[in-house]
PDB file of C-alpha atoms in Angstrom:
ATOM      1  CA  UNK T   1      30.487  17.413  33.930  1.00 71.00           C
ATOM      2  CA  UNK T   2      28.176  19.601  31.933  1.00 80.00           C
ATOM      3  CA  UNK T   3      24.797  20.637  33.221  1.00 90.00           C
ATOM      4  CA  UNK T   4      21.955  22.688  31.809  1.00 94.00           C
ATOM      5  CA  UNK T   5      19.480  24.686  33.844  1.00 95.00           C
ATOM      6  CA  UNK T   6      16.124  25.848  32.541  1.00 95.00           C
ATOM      7  CA  UNK T   7      14.696  28.276  35.033  1.00 88.00           C
ATOM      8  CA  UNK T   8      10.996  27.920  34.372  1.00 87.00           C
ATOM      9  CA  UNK T   9       9.362  24.513  34.361  1.00 91.00           C
ATOM     10  CA  UNK T  10       5.910  25.842  33.486  1.00 95.00           C
ATOM     11  CA  UNK T  11       5.058  29.063  31.677  1.00 96.00           C
ATOM     12  CA  UNK T  12       1.569  30.255  30.813  1.00 97.00           C
ATOM     13  CA  UNK T  13       1.105  33.165  28.412  1.00 97.00           C
ATOM     14  CA  UNK T  14      -1.676  34.720  26.401  1.00 96.00           C
ATOM     15  CA  UNK T  15      -1.530  34.869  22.626  1.00 96.00           C
ATOM     16  CA  UNK T  16       0.541  37.777  21.273  1.00 96.00           C
ATOM     17  CA  UNK T  17       2.585  38.014  24.466  1.00 97.00           C
ATOM     18  CA  UNK T  18       6.358  38.057  24.208  1.00 97.00           C
ATOM     19  CA  UNK T  19       8.300  34.995  25.297  1.00 97.00           C
ATOM     20  CA  UNK T  20      11.696  34.486  26.839  1.00 97.00           C
ATOM     21  CA  UNK T  21      12.785  31.108  28.185  1.00 97.00           C
ATOM     22  CA  UNK T  22      15.993  31.010  30.150  1.00 96.00           C
ATOM     23  CA  UNK T  23      18.795  28.498  29.687  1.00 96.00           C
ATOM     24  CA  UNK T  24      22.137  28.433  31.485  1.00 96.00           C
ATOM     25  CA  UNK T  25      24.862  25.845  31.178  1.00 94.00           C
ATOM     26  CA  UNK T  26      27.873  25.013  33.290  1.00 91.00           C
ATOM     27  CA  UNK T  27      30.597  23.982  30.853  1.00 82.00           C
ATOM     28  CA  UNK T  28      33.442  26.485  30.425  1.00 74.00           C
ATOM     29  CA  UNK T  29      34.894  25.389  27.100  1.00 82.00           C
ATOM     30  CA  UNK T  30      33.670  25.625  23.539  1.00 86.00           C
ATOM     31  CA  UNK T  31      30.072  24.521  23.232  1.00 89.00           C
ATOM     32  CA  UNK T  32      27.400  23.892  20.663  1.00 92.00           C
ATOM     33  CA  UNK T  33      23.951  25.003  21.803  1.00 95.00           C
ATOM     34  CA  UNK T  34      20.497  23.865  20.780  1.00 96.00           C
ATOM     35  CA  UNK T  35      16.837  24.442  21.451  1.00 97.00           C
ATOM     36  CA  UNK T  36      14.445  21.608  20.698  1.00 96.00           C
ATOM     37  CA  UNK T  37      10.651  21.674  20.822  1.00 96.00           C
ATOM     38  CA  UNK T  38       8.263  18.800  21.425  1.00 93.00           C
ATOM     39  CA  UNK T  39       4.665  19.442  20.417  1.00 92.00           C
ATOM     40  CA  UNK T  40       2.005  17.291  22.090  1.00 88.00           C
ATOM     41  CA  UNK T  41       2.240  13.721  20.831  1.00 83.00           C
ATOM     42  CA  UNK T  42       5.150  14.435  18.524  1.00 86.00           C
ATOM     43  CA  UNK T  43       8.899  13.867  18.479  1.00 87.00           C
ATOM     44  CA  UNK T  44      11.588  16.389  19.391  1.00 92.00           C
ATOM     45  CA  UNK T  45      12.256  18.886  16.616  1.00 94.00           C
ATOM     46  CA  UNK T  46      15.218  21.209  16.279  1.00 94.00           C
ATOM     47  CA  UNK T  47      14.191  24.870  16.681  1.00 96.00           C
ATOM     48  CA  UNK T  48      17.601  26.447  16.312  1.00 96.00           C
ATOM     49  CA  UNK T  49      21.286  25.893  16.945  1.00 94.00           C
ATOM     50  CA  UNK T  50      24.465  27.826  17.656  1.00 94.00           C
ATOM     51  CA  UNK T  51      27.906  26.556  16.682  1.00 92.00           C
ATOM     52  CA  UNK T  52      29.918  29.748  16.168  1.00 90.00           C
ATOM     53  CA  UNK T  53      29.729  33.241  14.674  1.00 92.00           C
ATOM     54  CA  UNK T  54      26.850  35.648  15.232  1.00 94.00           C
ATOM     55  CA  UNK T  55      25.588  35.018  18.780  1.00 95.00           C
ATOM     56  CA  UNK T  56      22.038  35.907  17.763  1.00 96.00           C
ATOM     57  CA  UNK T  57      20.598  32.955  15.909  1.00 96.00           C
ATOM     58  CA  UNK T  58      17.253  32.685  14.204  1.00 96.00           C
ATOM     59  CA  UNK T  59      15.282  29.490  13.995  1.00 94.00           C
ATOM     60  CA  UNK T  60      12.026  28.225  12.657  1.00 93.00           C
ATOM     61  CA  UNK T  61       8.584  29.651  13.435  1.00 94.00           C
ATOM     62  CA  UNK T  62       9.870  33.075  14.438  1.00 95.00           C
ATOM     63  CA  UNK T  63      12.043  31.906  17.321  1.00 97.00           C
ATOM     64  CA  UNK T  64      15.472  33.293  18.045  1.00 97.00           C
ATOM     65  CA  UNK T  65      18.106  32.785  20.723  1.00 98.00           C
ATOM     66  CA  UNK T  66      21.071  34.773  21.948  1.00 96.00           C
ATOM     67  CA  UNK T  67      24.323  33.203  23.111  1.00 95.00           C
ATOM     68  CA  UNK T  68      25.937  35.289  25.856  1.00 95.00           C
ATOM     69  CA  UNK T  69      29.250  33.631  26.611  1.00 91.00           C
ATOM     70  CA  UNK T  70      30.009  35.701  29.714  1.00 92.00           C
ATOM     71  CA  UNK T  71      26.711  34.616  31.265  1.00 93.00           C
ATOM     72  CA  UNK T  72      26.822  31.011  30.015  1.00 94.00           C
ATOM     73  CA  UNK T  73      23.337  31.605  28.697  1.00 95.00           C
ATOM     74  CA  UNK T  74      21.349  30.772  25.580  1.00 97.00           C
ATOM     75  CA  UNK T  75      17.883  32.220  26.111  1.00 97.00           C
ATOM     76  CA  UNK T  76      15.061  31.537  23.670  1.00 97.00           C
ATOM     77  CA  UNK T  77      12.824  34.396  22.556  1.00 97.00           C
ATOM     78  CA  UNK T  78       9.772  35.043  20.432  1.00 97.00           C
ATOM     79  CA  UNK T  79       8.204  38.502  20.166  1.00 97.00           C
ATOM     80  CA  UNK T  80       4.610  37.328  19.779  1.00 97.00           C
ATOM     81  CA  UNK T  81       3.501  33.808  20.657  1.00 97.00           C
ATOM     82  CA  UNK T  82       0.652  31.866  19.111  1.00 96.00           C
ATOM     83  CA  UNK T  83      -1.633  29.196  20.518  1.00 95.00           C
ATOM     84  CA  UNK T  84       0.212  26.658  18.338  1.00 95.00           C
ATOM     85  CA  UNK T  85       3.431  27.335  20.281  1.00 97.00           C
ATOM     86  CA  UNK T  86       2.057  25.298  23.175  1.00 97.00           C
ATOM     87  CA  UNK T  87       4.725  22.625  23.656  1.00 96.00           C
ATOM     88  CA  UNK T  88       7.670  21.435  25.741  1.00 95.00           C
ATOM     89  CA  UNK T  89      10.922  23.289  25.073  1.00 97.00           C
ATOM     90  CA  UNK T  90      14.336  21.794  25.769  1.00 96.00           C
ATOM     91  CA  UNK T  91      17.697  23.524  25.847  1.00 96.00           C
ATOM     92  CA  UNK T  92      20.719  21.303  25.104  1.00 96.00           C
ATOM     93  CA  UNK T  93      24.482  21.675  25.173  1.00 94.00           C
ATOM     94  CA  UNK T  94      27.240  19.735  23.493  1.00 91.00           C
ATOM     95  CA  UNK T  95      30.821  20.342  24.520  1.00 85.00           C
ATOM     96  CA  UNK T  96      34.155  18.990  25.650  1.00 73.00           C
ATOM     97  CA  UNK T  97      34.410  16.673  22.692  1.00 75.00           C
ATOM     98  CA  UNK T  98      31.346  14.768  23.793  1.00 78.00           C
ATOM     99  CA  UNK T  99      28.969  13.621  21.096  1.00 82.00           C
ATOM    100  CA  UNK T 100      25.954  13.282  23.318  1.00 90.00           C
ATOM    101  CA  UNK T 101      23.793  16.248  24.193  1.00 93.00           C
ATOM    102  CA  UNK T 102      23.186  17.391  27.750  1.00 93.00           C
ATOM    103  CA  UNK T 103      19.568  18.505  28.124  1.00 95.00           C
ATOM    104  CA  UNK T 104      17.797  20.739  30.561  1.00 95.00           C
ATOM    105  CA  UNK T 105      14.650  19.456  32.257  1.00 93.00           C
ATOM    106  CA  UNK T 106      12.430  21.316  29.830  1.00 94.00           C
ATOM    107  CA  UNK T 107       9.901  24.124  30.032  1.00 95.00           C
ATOM    108  CA  UNK T 108       6.245  23.368  29.489  1.00 95.00           C
ATOM    109  CA  UNK T 109       4.769  26.356  27.649  1.00 97.00           C
ATOM    110  CA  UNK T 110       1.013  26.841  27.517  1.00 97.00           C
ATOM    111  CA  UNK T 111      -0.448  29.578  25.323  1.00 96.00           C
ATOM    112  CA  UNK T 112      -3.987  30.603  26.165  1.00 94.00           C
ATOM    113  CA  UNK T 113      -6.165  31.802  23.284  1.00 86.00           C
TER     114      UNK T 113
ATOM    115  CA  UNK S   1      12.485  10.893   3.511  1.00 52.00           C
ATOM    116  CA  UNK S   2      11.175   9.114   6.567  1.00 69.00           C
ATOM    117  CA  UNK S   3      12.332  10.381   9.898  1.00 91.00           C
ATOM    118  CA  UNK S   4      13.915   8.403  12.692  1.00 95.00           C
ATOM    119  CA  UNK S   5      11.666   5.433  13.355  1.00 95.00           C
ATOM    120  CA  UNK S   6      11.386   3.832  16.744  1.00 96.00           C
ATOM    121  CA  UNK S   7       9.371   0.803  17.676  1.00 96.00           C
ATOM    122  CA  UNK S   8       7.497  -0.160  19.570  1.00 96.00           C
ATOM    123  CA  UNK S   9       6.019   3.138  20.732  1.00 95.00           C
ATOM    124  CA  UNK S  10       4.857   1.551  23.939  1.00 96.00           C
ATOM    125  CA  UNK S  11       6.305  -1.523  25.632  1.00 97.00           C
ATOM    126  CA  UNK S  12       5.077  -3.200  28.789  1.00 98.00           C
ATOM    127  CA  UNK S  13       7.276  -5.700  30.593  1.00 98.00           C
ATOM    128  CA  UNK S  14       7.127  -7.477  33.917  1.00 97.00           C
ATOM    129  CA  UNK S  15      10.062  -7.331  36.281  1.00 97.00           C
ATOM    130  CA  UNK S  16      12.800  -9.737  35.201  1.00 97.00           C
ATOM    131  CA  UNK S  17      11.851  -9.797  31.525  1.00 98.00           C
ATOM    132  CA  UNK S  18      13.923  -8.421  28.680  1.00 98.00           C
ATOM    133  CA  UNK S  19      13.104  -5.269  26.717  1.00 98.00           C
ATOM    134  CA  UNK S  20      14.336  -4.700  23.170  1.00 98.00           C
ATOM    135  CA  UNK S  21      13.905  -1.250  21.679  1.00 98.00           C
ATOM    136  CA  UNK S  22      14.556  -0.651  17.991  1.00 98.00           C
ATOM    137  CA  UNK S  23      15.660   2.432  16.129  1.00 98.00           C
ATOM    138  CA  UNK S  24      15.957   2.909  12.386  1.00 97.00           C
ATOM    139  CA  UNK S  25      17.916   6.087  11.591  1.00 95.00           C
ATOM    140  CA  UNK S  26      17.042   8.478   8.832  1.00 93.00           C
ATOM    141  CA  UNK S  27      18.195   7.421   5.387  1.00 90.00           C
ATOM    142  CA  UNK S  28      21.864   8.242   4.919  1.00 87.00           C
ATOM    143  CA  UNK S  29      22.537   8.627   8.642  1.00 90.00           C
ATOM    144  CA  UNK S  30      25.250   6.422  10.078  1.00 90.00           C
ATOM    145  CA  UNK S  31      25.358   7.788  13.634  1.00 93.00           C
ATOM    146  CA  UNK S  32      22.859   6.766  16.293  1.00 96.00           C
ATOM    147  CA  UNK S  33      22.376   8.072  19.833  1.00 96.00           C
ATOM    148  CA  UNK S  34      20.185   6.740  22.619  1.00 98.00           C
ATOM    149  CA  UNK S  35      18.734   8.891  25.416  1.00 97.00           C
ATOM    150  CA  UNK S  36      16.540   8.106  28.414  1.00 97.00           C
ATOM    151  CA  UNK S  37      13.970  10.448  29.921  1.00 93.00           C
ATOM    152  CA  UNK S  38      12.738   9.734  33.414  1.00 89.00           C
ATOM    153  CA  UNK S  39       9.537  11.425  34.653  1.00 82.00           C
ATOM    154  CA  UNK S  40      10.019  15.165  35.283  1.00 78.00           C
ATOM    155  CA  UNK S  41      13.586  14.966  34.001  1.00 82.00           C
ATOM    156  CA  UNK S  42      15.374  16.030  30.838  1.00 85.00           C
ATOM    157  CA  UNK S  43      16.797  13.562  28.368  1.00 92.00           C
ATOM    158  CA  UNK S  44      19.977  11.837  29.544  1.00 95.00           C
ATOM    159  CA  UNK S  45      22.554  10.633  27.035  1.00 95.00           C
ATOM    160  CA  UNK S  46      23.209   6.904  27.149  1.00 97.00           C
ATOM    161  CA  UNK S  47      25.262   5.759  24.155  1.00 97.00           C
ATOM    162  CA  UNK S  48      26.552   6.824  20.755  1.00 95.00           C
ATOM    163  CA  UNK S  49      27.091   4.276  18.006  1.00 95.00           C
ATOM    164  CA  UNK S  50      28.233   4.118  14.448  1.00 93.00           C
ATOM    165  CA  UNK S  51      27.715   1.103  12.239  1.00 90.00           C
ATOM    166  CA  UNK S  52      29.123  -1.924  14.115  1.00 90.00           C
ATOM    167  CA  UNK S  53      30.934   0.273  16.657  1.00 94.00           C
ATOM    168  CA  UNK S  54      30.151   1.723  20.056  1.00 95.00           C
ATOM    169  CA  UNK S  55      31.835   5.129  20.147  1.00 93.00           C
ATOM    170  CA  UNK S  56      30.751   6.499  23.524  1.00 93.00           C
ATOM    171  CA  UNK S  57      28.836   4.550  26.164  1.00 94.00           C
ATOM    172  CA  UNK S  58      29.601   6.859  29.069  1.00 92.00           C
ATOM    173  CA  UNK S  59      25.910   7.226  29.929  1.00 93.00           C
ATOM    174  CA  UNK S  60      25.013   3.554  29.915  1.00 95.00           C
ATOM    175  CA  UNK S  61      24.308   1.804  33.216  1.00 94.00           C
ATOM    176  CA  UNK S  62      27.055  -0.687  33.909  1.00 91.00           C
ATOM    177  CA  UNK S  63      24.786  -3.695  34.122  1.00 95.00           C
ATOM    178  CA  UNK S  64      21.808  -5.076  32.195  1.00 97.00           C
ATOM    179  CA  UNK S  65      21.943  -2.470  29.395  1.00 98.00           C
ATOM    180  CA  UNK S  66      23.548  -2.997  26.009  1.00 97.00           C
ATOM    181  CA  UNK S  67      23.302  -1.427  22.578  1.00 97.00           C
ATOM    182  CA  UNK S  68      24.252  -2.411  19.081  1.00 96.00           C
ATOM    183  CA  UNK S  69      24.061  -0.965  15.599  1.00 96.00           C
ATOM    184  CA  UNK S  70      24.729  -3.796  13.149  1.00 94.00           C
ATOM    185  CA  UNK S  71      25.846  -3.407   9.579  1.00 91.00           C
ATOM    186  CA  UNK S  72      22.334  -4.263   8.449  1.00 91.00           C
ATOM    187  CA  UNK S  73      19.154  -3.453  10.298  1.00 92.00           C
ATOM    188  CA  UNK S  74      18.149  -1.112  13.079  1.00 96.00           C
ATOM    189  CA  UNK S  75      19.998  -0.153  16.211  1.00 97.00           C
ATOM    190  CA  UNK S  76      18.849  -2.125  19.260  1.00 98.00           C
ATOM    191  CA  UNK S  77      18.826  -1.019  22.884  1.00 98.00           C
ATOM    192  CA  UNK S  78      18.504  -4.104  25.071  1.00 98.00           C
ATOM    193  CA  UNK S  79      17.601  -4.099  28.740  1.00 98.00           C
ATOM    194  CA  UNK S  80      17.888  -7.420  30.517  1.00 98.00           C
ATOM    195  CA  UNK S  81      16.019  -8.335  33.698  1.00 98.00           C
ATOM    196  CA  UNK S  82      14.082  -5.077  33.773  1.00 98.00           C
ATOM    197  CA  UNK S  83      13.224  -3.412  37.071  1.00 97.00           C
ATOM    198  CA  UNK S  84      10.590  -0.784  37.866  1.00 95.00           C
ATOM    199  CA  UNK S  85      13.242   1.940  37.781  1.00 94.00           C
ATOM    200  CA  UNK S  86      13.789   1.253  34.086  1.00 96.00           C
ATOM    201  CA  UNK S  87      10.343   2.668  33.329  1.00 96.00           C
ATOM    202  CA  UNK S  88      11.017   5.705  31.163  1.00 96.00           C
ATOM    203  CA  UNK S  89      10.836   7.106  27.662  1.00 95.00           C
ATOM    204  CA  UNK S  90      13.759   6.042  25.501  1.00 97.00           C
ATOM    205  CA  UNK S  91      14.632   8.263  22.571  1.00 97.00           C
ATOM    206  CA  UNK S  92      16.836   7.555  19.621  1.00 97.00           C
ATOM    207  CA  UNK S  93      18.481  10.212  17.463  1.00 96.00           C
ATOM    208  CA  UNK S  94      20.510   9.981  14.289  1.00 95.00           C
ATOM    209  CA  UNK S  95      22.850  12.257  12.415  1.00 92.00           C
ATOM    210  CA  UNK S  96      24.561  12.171   9.042  1.00 86.00           C
ATOM    211  CA  UNK S  97      28.304  11.553   8.908  1.00 80.00           C
ATOM    212  CA  UNK S  98      29.058  15.030   7.593  1.00 71.00           C
ATOM    213  CA  UNK S  99      27.069  17.061  10.119  1.00 63.00           C
ATOM    214  CA  UNK S 100      27.097  14.858  13.170  1.00 62.00           C
ATOM    215  CA  UNK S 101      26.392  17.723  15.531  1.00 74.00           C
ATOM    216  CA  UNK S 102      22.771  17.960  14.436  1.00 88.00           C
ATOM    217  CA  UNK S 103      20.734  15.138  15.860  1.00 93.00           C
ATOM    218  CA  UNK S 104      17.276  14.227  14.606  1.00 93.00           C
ATOM    219  CA  UNK S 105      15.034  12.489  17.091  1.00 95.00           C
ATOM    220  CA  UNK S 106      12.494   9.721  16.891  1.00 95.00           C
ATOM    221  CA  UNK S 107       9.164   9.724  18.705  1.00 93.00           C
ATOM    222  CA  UNK S 108      10.496   7.525  21.486  1.00 94.00           C
ATOM    223  CA  UNK S 109       9.544   4.233  23.120  1.00 96.00           C
ATOM    224  CA  UNK S 110       7.729   4.421  26.413  1.00 95.00           C
ATOM    225  CA  UNK S 111       8.717   1.454  28.571  1.00 97.00           C
ATOM    226  CA  UNK S 112       6.542   0.501  31.498  1.00 97.00           C
ATOM    227  CA  UNK S 113       7.741  -2.145  33.914  1.00 97.00           C
ATOM    228  CA  UNK S 114       5.022  -3.766  36.032  1.00 95.00           C
TER     229      UNK S 114
END
């Protein structure tokens, strides 16, 4: 069975700091990888996705993620965070022919002005 | 283009009652997925449906839970004889037939069982 591990449950940063949120998954086959964001009071929105090709993918709002197959990782990065990035971030994996996504527990990011 | 619509947003039931959660996919989307999020947990996949067909129900509890996606109308997640452990946020997602790997989520229904 697939599993997804997000290392940090709560992260607090100051504005303009750099961000990296870790995500590791357990499935050994071909996978599709996703990062979703949930702003306070809103629904989950897709930040970025990786299906194949260039392992460095760029998403909305200045976010990017790097797929490192040998490490089973798909870490999310942003060079300079803003107060409006305060949200819950979820890493998700889809693999093994399954249609459903396997989510991590989420990382609650708080950006202090 | 309206997003995935879920209603109600909040639902309160007493133990033993039935809960019916509705999900209207985005226009043009024929694939629907249901997920459950327990407190302090990530979303857990429950079921994947296409119009009038259940494709994958590997995440559905064996008893009391059922889902449908009729030819007309929204998808329904039905929980019979609810128990306190059913209290959770239930999210629906939809995807178009051509790009079914990208799932668009609704705002969720928060079920509270008293």
